[in-house]
Amino acid sequence: MSVTHHLLTVAVSIVYTEFIGYWLHILLHSERVPSLSRAHMLHHLRDYGPKKPMHREKYISSADGRTNFLGIGMEWFVPSMVIIVFTLTLLNILGVPLVYQFTFTATGILWGYFMFGYMHDAMHLRDFWMLKVPFLKKWFLSVRKLHDFHHLQISDDGRMLKNYGICFFWFDRIFGSYSPKPAMFNHAGHEQALIRYEQILNDTWDKKSI
């Protein structure tokens, strides 16, 4: 064991978690597993829909009122558990020492919760504490703007296809889903999204409040 090896393990785990988070976020928008996408669209169409405020005093959690784990919706929690089991199995097959398995897994869990939980929620807060820290404010505003574009840019068939990262957009740049500038709002695409997810929206929300 060495400090260098542990630091390298932490760094690799962070990149791995960002990679997994990127593709999991894409999965939630793909409808390959319809129940996951329907649950995720509560956040995108009901709570922070394109015609609703993106930033509020208090975060509105789409997991409220339905099954969740510590505030994490099942659409995130269940795939994450599957990925953790797969990762641990792979590390065992590769013969990675247990101490590094622990470092890698613990880092991934903490980073995933921090980035896709805490920091994601912060993107929708009007007065997040980073806005009061001069050297963080500019960076936070820039990534929050990119997250807003994720909510506001809708394809003709009613999908959000841009900026799947939260604070870092490495894989959006690599795989072509990065959008640094806003596009004209696609009203027809928004209507298609409402039609596609009409049932779950009607079950949880008065559609007239769009």
PDB file of N, CA and C in Angstrom, residues 63-101:
ATOM      1  N   ALA A  63     -38.556  12.448  -5.824  1.00  0.00           N
ATOM      2  CA  ALA A  63     -38.687  11.196  -5.071  1.00  0.00           C
ATOM      3  C   ALA A  63     -39.712  11.302  -3.953  1.00  0.00           C
ATOM      4  N   ASP A  64     -40.111  12.512  -3.588  1.00  0.00           N
ATOM      5  CA  ASP A  64     -41.089  12.684  -2.521  1.00  0.00           C
ATOM      6  C   ASP A  64     -42.427  12.046  -2.908  1.00  0.00           C
ATOM      7  N   GLY A  65     -43.019  11.342  -1.980  1.00  0.00           N
ATOM      8  CA  GLY A  65     -44.322  10.744  -2.231  1.00  0.00           C
ATOM      9  C   GLY A  65     -44.278   9.427  -2.961  1.00  0.00           C
ATOM     10  N   ARG A  66     -43.074   8.899  -3.209  1.00  0.00           N
ATOM     11  CA  ARG A  66     -42.958   7.584  -3.825  1.00  0.00           C
ATOM     12  C   ARG A  66     -41.765   6.861  -3.209  1.00  0.00           C
ATOM     13  N   THR A  67     -41.595   5.601  -3.555  1.00  0.00           N
ATOM     14  CA  THR A  67     -40.527   4.803  -2.958  1.00  0.00           C
ATOM     15  C   THR A  67     -39.170   5.429  -3.234  1.00  0.00           C
ATOM     16  N   ASN A  68     -38.377   5.594  -2.182  1.00  0.00           N
ATOM     17  CA  ASN A  68     -37.039   6.159  -2.338  1.00  0.00           C
ATOM     18  C   ASN A  68     -36.135   5.625  -1.249  1.00  0.00           C
ATOM     19  N   PHE A  69     -34.842   5.875  -1.394  1.00  0.00           N
ATOM     20  CA  PHE A  69     -33.860   5.505  -0.382  1.00  0.00           C
ATOM     21  C   PHE A  69     -33.066   6.744  -0.020  1.00  0.00           C
ATOM     22  N   LEU A  70     -33.289   7.262   1.170  1.00  0.00           N
ATOM     23  CA  LEU A  70     -32.632   8.488   1.637  1.00  0.00           C
ATOM     24  C   LEU A  70     -32.823   9.629   0.649  1.00  0.00           C
ATOM     25  N   GLY A  71     -34.016   9.686   0.084  1.00  0.00           N
ATOM     26  CA  GLY A  71     -34.329  10.754  -0.860  1.00  0.00           C
ATOM     27  C   GLY A  71     -33.903  10.482  -2.281  1.00  0.00           C
ATOM     28  N   ILE A  72     -33.311   9.326  -2.533  1.00  0.00           N
ATOM     29  CA  ILE A  72     -32.871   8.956  -3.881  1.00  0.00           C
ATOM     30  C   ILE A  72     -33.955   8.113  -4.525  1.00  0.00           C
ATOM     31  N   GLY A  73     -34.442   8.539  -5.697  1.00  0.00           N
ATOM     32  CA  GLY A  73     -35.469   7.784  -6.391  1.00  0.00           C
ATOM     33  C   GLY A  73     -34.968   6.414  -6.830  1.00  0.00           C
ATOM     34  N   MET A  74     -35.871   5.456  -6.940  1.00  0.00           N
ATOM     35  CA  MET A  74     -35.494   4.102  -7.325  1.00  0.00           C
ATOM     36  C   MET A  74     -34.889   4.044  -8.726  1.00  0.00           C
ATOM     37  N   GLU A  75     -35.233   5.014  -9.579  1.00  0.00           N
ATOM     38  CA  GLU A  75     -34.669   5.019 -10.931  1.00  0.00           C
ATOM     39  C   GLU A  75     -33.165   5.244 -10.922  1.00  0.00           C
ATOM     40  N   TRP A  76     -32.654   5.882  -9.853  1.00  0.00           N
ATOM     41  CA  TRP A  76     -31.217   6.050  -9.658  1.00  0.00           C
ATOM     42  C   TRP A  76     -30.656   4.958  -8.751  1.00  0.00           C
ATOM     43  N   PHE A  77     -31.364   4.635  -7.681  1.00  0.00           N
ATOM     44  CA  PHE A  77     -30.831   3.747  -6.654  1.00  0.00           C
ATOM     45  C   PHE A  77     -30.650   2.315  -7.169  1.00  0.00           C
ATOM     46  N   VAL A  78     -31.666   1.767  -7.819  1.00  0.00           N
ATOM     47  CA  VAL A  78     -31.590   0.364  -8.245  1.00  0.00           C
ATOM     48  C   VAL A  78     -30.475   0.141  -9.269  1.00  0.00           C
ATOM     49  N   PRO A  79     -30.399   0.936 -10.360  1.00  0.00           N
ATOM     50  CA  PRO A  79     -29.272   0.740 -11.285  1.00  0.00           C
ATOM     51  C   PRO A  79     -27.918   0.944 -10.616  1.00  0.00           C
ATOM     52  N   SER A  80     -27.844   1.891  -9.674  1.00  0.00           N
ATOM     53  CA  SER A  80     -26.571   2.138  -8.980  1.00  0.00           C
ATOM     54  C   SER A  80     -26.136   0.919  -8.184  1.00  0.00           C
ATOM     55  N   MET A  81     -27.080   0.243  -7.520  1.00  0.00           N
ATOM     56  CA  MET A  81     -26.742  -0.961  -6.765  1.00  0.00           C
ATOM     57  C   MET A  81     -26.260  -2.073  -7.700  1.00  0.00           C
ATOM     58  N   VAL A  82     -26.888  -2.191  -8.841  1.00  0.00           N
ATOM     59  CA  VAL A  82     -26.463  -3.195  -9.820  1.00  0.00           C
ATOM     60  C   VAL A  82     -25.036  -2.896 -10.289  1.00  0.00           C
ATOM     61  N   ILE A  83     -24.749  -1.625 -10.530  1.00  0.00           N
ATOM     62  CA  ILE A  83     -23.423  -1.222 -10.994  1.00  0.00           C
ATOM     63  C   ILE A  83     -22.374  -1.472  -9.911  1.00  0.00           C
ATOM     64  N   ILE A  84     -22.712  -1.202  -8.657  1.00  0.00           N
ATOM     65  CA  ILE A  84     -21.767  -1.443  -7.564  1.00  0.00           C
ATOM     66  C   ILE A  84     -21.435  -2.929  -7.456  1.00  0.00           C
ATOM     67  N   VAL A  85     -22.436  -3.777  -7.534  1.00  0.00           N
ATOM     68  CA  VAL A  85     -22.202  -5.231  -7.475  1.00  0.00           C
ATOM     69  C   VAL A  85     -21.346  -5.678  -8.652  1.00  0.00           C
ATOM     70  N   PHE A  86     -21.659  -5.179  -9.851  1.00  0.00           N
ATOM     71  CA  PHE A  86     -20.874  -5.527 -11.039  1.00  0.00           C
ATOM     72  C   PHE A  86     -19.427  -5.084 -10.872  1.00  0.00           C
ATOM     73  N   THR A  87     -19.224  -3.860 -10.367  1.00  0.00           N
ATOM     74  CA  THR A  87     -17.880  -3.315 -10.212  1.00  0.00           C
ATOM     75  C   THR A  87     -17.068  -4.132  -9.217  1.00  0.00           C
ATOM     76  N   LEU A  88     -17.674  -4.472  -8.077  1.00  0.00           N
ATOM     77  CA  LEU A  88     -16.973  -5.274  -7.080  1.00  0.00           C
ATOM     78  C   LEU A  88     -16.622  -6.657  -7.624  1.00  0.00           C
ATOM     79  N   THR A  89     -17.534  -7.244  -8.394  1.00  0.00           N
ATOM     80  CA  THR A  89     -17.271  -8.544  -9.012  1.00  0.00           C
ATOM     81  C   THR A  89     -16.098  -8.445  -9.969  1.00  0.00           C
ATOM     82  N   LEU A  90     -16.077  -7.393 -10.786  1.00  0.00           N
ATOM     83  CA  LEU A  90     -14.995  -7.201 -11.743  1.00  0.00           C
ATOM     84  C   LEU A  90     -13.662  -6.989 -11.036  1.00  0.00           C
ATOM     85  N   LEU A  91     -13.657  -6.186  -9.980  1.00  0.00           N
ATOM     86  CA  LEU A  91     -12.423  -5.948  -9.230  1.00  0.00           C
ATOM     87  C   LEU A  91     -11.889  -7.235  -8.616  1.00  0.00           C
ATOM     88  N   ASN A  92     -12.802  -8.091  -8.144  1.00  0.00           N
ATOM     89  CA  ASN A  92     -12.384  -9.389  -7.603  1.00  0.00           C
ATOM     90  C   ASN A  92     -11.782 -10.270  -8.683  1.00  0.00           C
ATOM     91  N   ILE A  93     -12.421 -10.298  -9.841  1.00  0.00           N
ATOM     92  CA  ILE A  93     -11.918 -11.117 -10.957  1.00  0.00           C
ATOM     93  C   ILE A  93     -10.527 -10.647 -11.372  1.00  0.00           C
ATOM     94  N   LEU A  94     -10.326  -9.328 -11.343  1.00  0.00           N
ATOM     95  CA  LEU A  94      -9.028  -8.767 -11.731  1.00  0.00           C
ATOM     96  C   LEU A  94      -7.976  -8.914 -10.640  1.00  0.00           C
ATOM     97  N   GLY A  95      -8.391  -9.405  -9.479  1.00  0.00           N
ATOM     98  CA  GLY A  95      -7.436  -9.639  -8.405  1.00  0.00           C
ATOM     99  C   GLY A  95      -6.977  -8.387  -7.690  1.00  0.00           C
ATOM    100  N   VAL A  96      -7.780  -7.344  -7.706  1.00  0.00           N
ATOM    101  CA  VAL A  96      -7.430  -6.099  -7.020  1.00  0.00           C
ATOM    102  C   VAL A  96      -7.478  -6.332  -5.510  1.00  0.00           C
ATOM    103  N   PRO A  97      -6.434  -5.943  -4.783  1.00  0.00           N
ATOM    104  CA  PRO A  97      -6.438  -6.136  -3.317  1.00  0.00           C
ATOM    105  C   PRO A  97      -7.648  -5.480  -2.663  1.00  0.00           C
ATOM    106  N   LEU A  98      -8.116  -6.089  -1.581  1.00  0.00           N
ATOM    107  CA  LEU A  98      -9.331  -5.622  -0.924  1.00  0.00           C
ATOM    108  C   LEU A  98      -9.243  -4.165  -0.481  1.00  0.00           C
ATOM    109  N   VAL A  99      -8.077  -3.732  -0.029  1.00  0.00           N
ATOM    110  CA  VAL A  99      -7.952  -2.364   0.450  1.00  0.00           C
ATOM    111  C   VAL A  99      -8.195  -1.372  -0.680  1.00  0.00           C
ATOM    112  N   TYR A 100      -7.750  -1.706  -1.897  1.00  0.00           N
ATOM    113  CA  TYR A 100      -7.985  -0.822  -3.038  1.00  0.00           C
ATOM    114  C   TYR A 100      -9.419  -0.946  -3.550  1.00  0.00           C
ATOM    115  N   GLN A 101      -9.985  -2.147  -3.405  1.00  0.00           N
ATOM    116  CA  GLN A 101     -11.405  -2.299  -3.731  1.00  0.00           C
ATOM    117  C   GLN A 101     -12.245  -1.382  -2.845  1.00  0.00           C
TER     118      GLN A 101
END
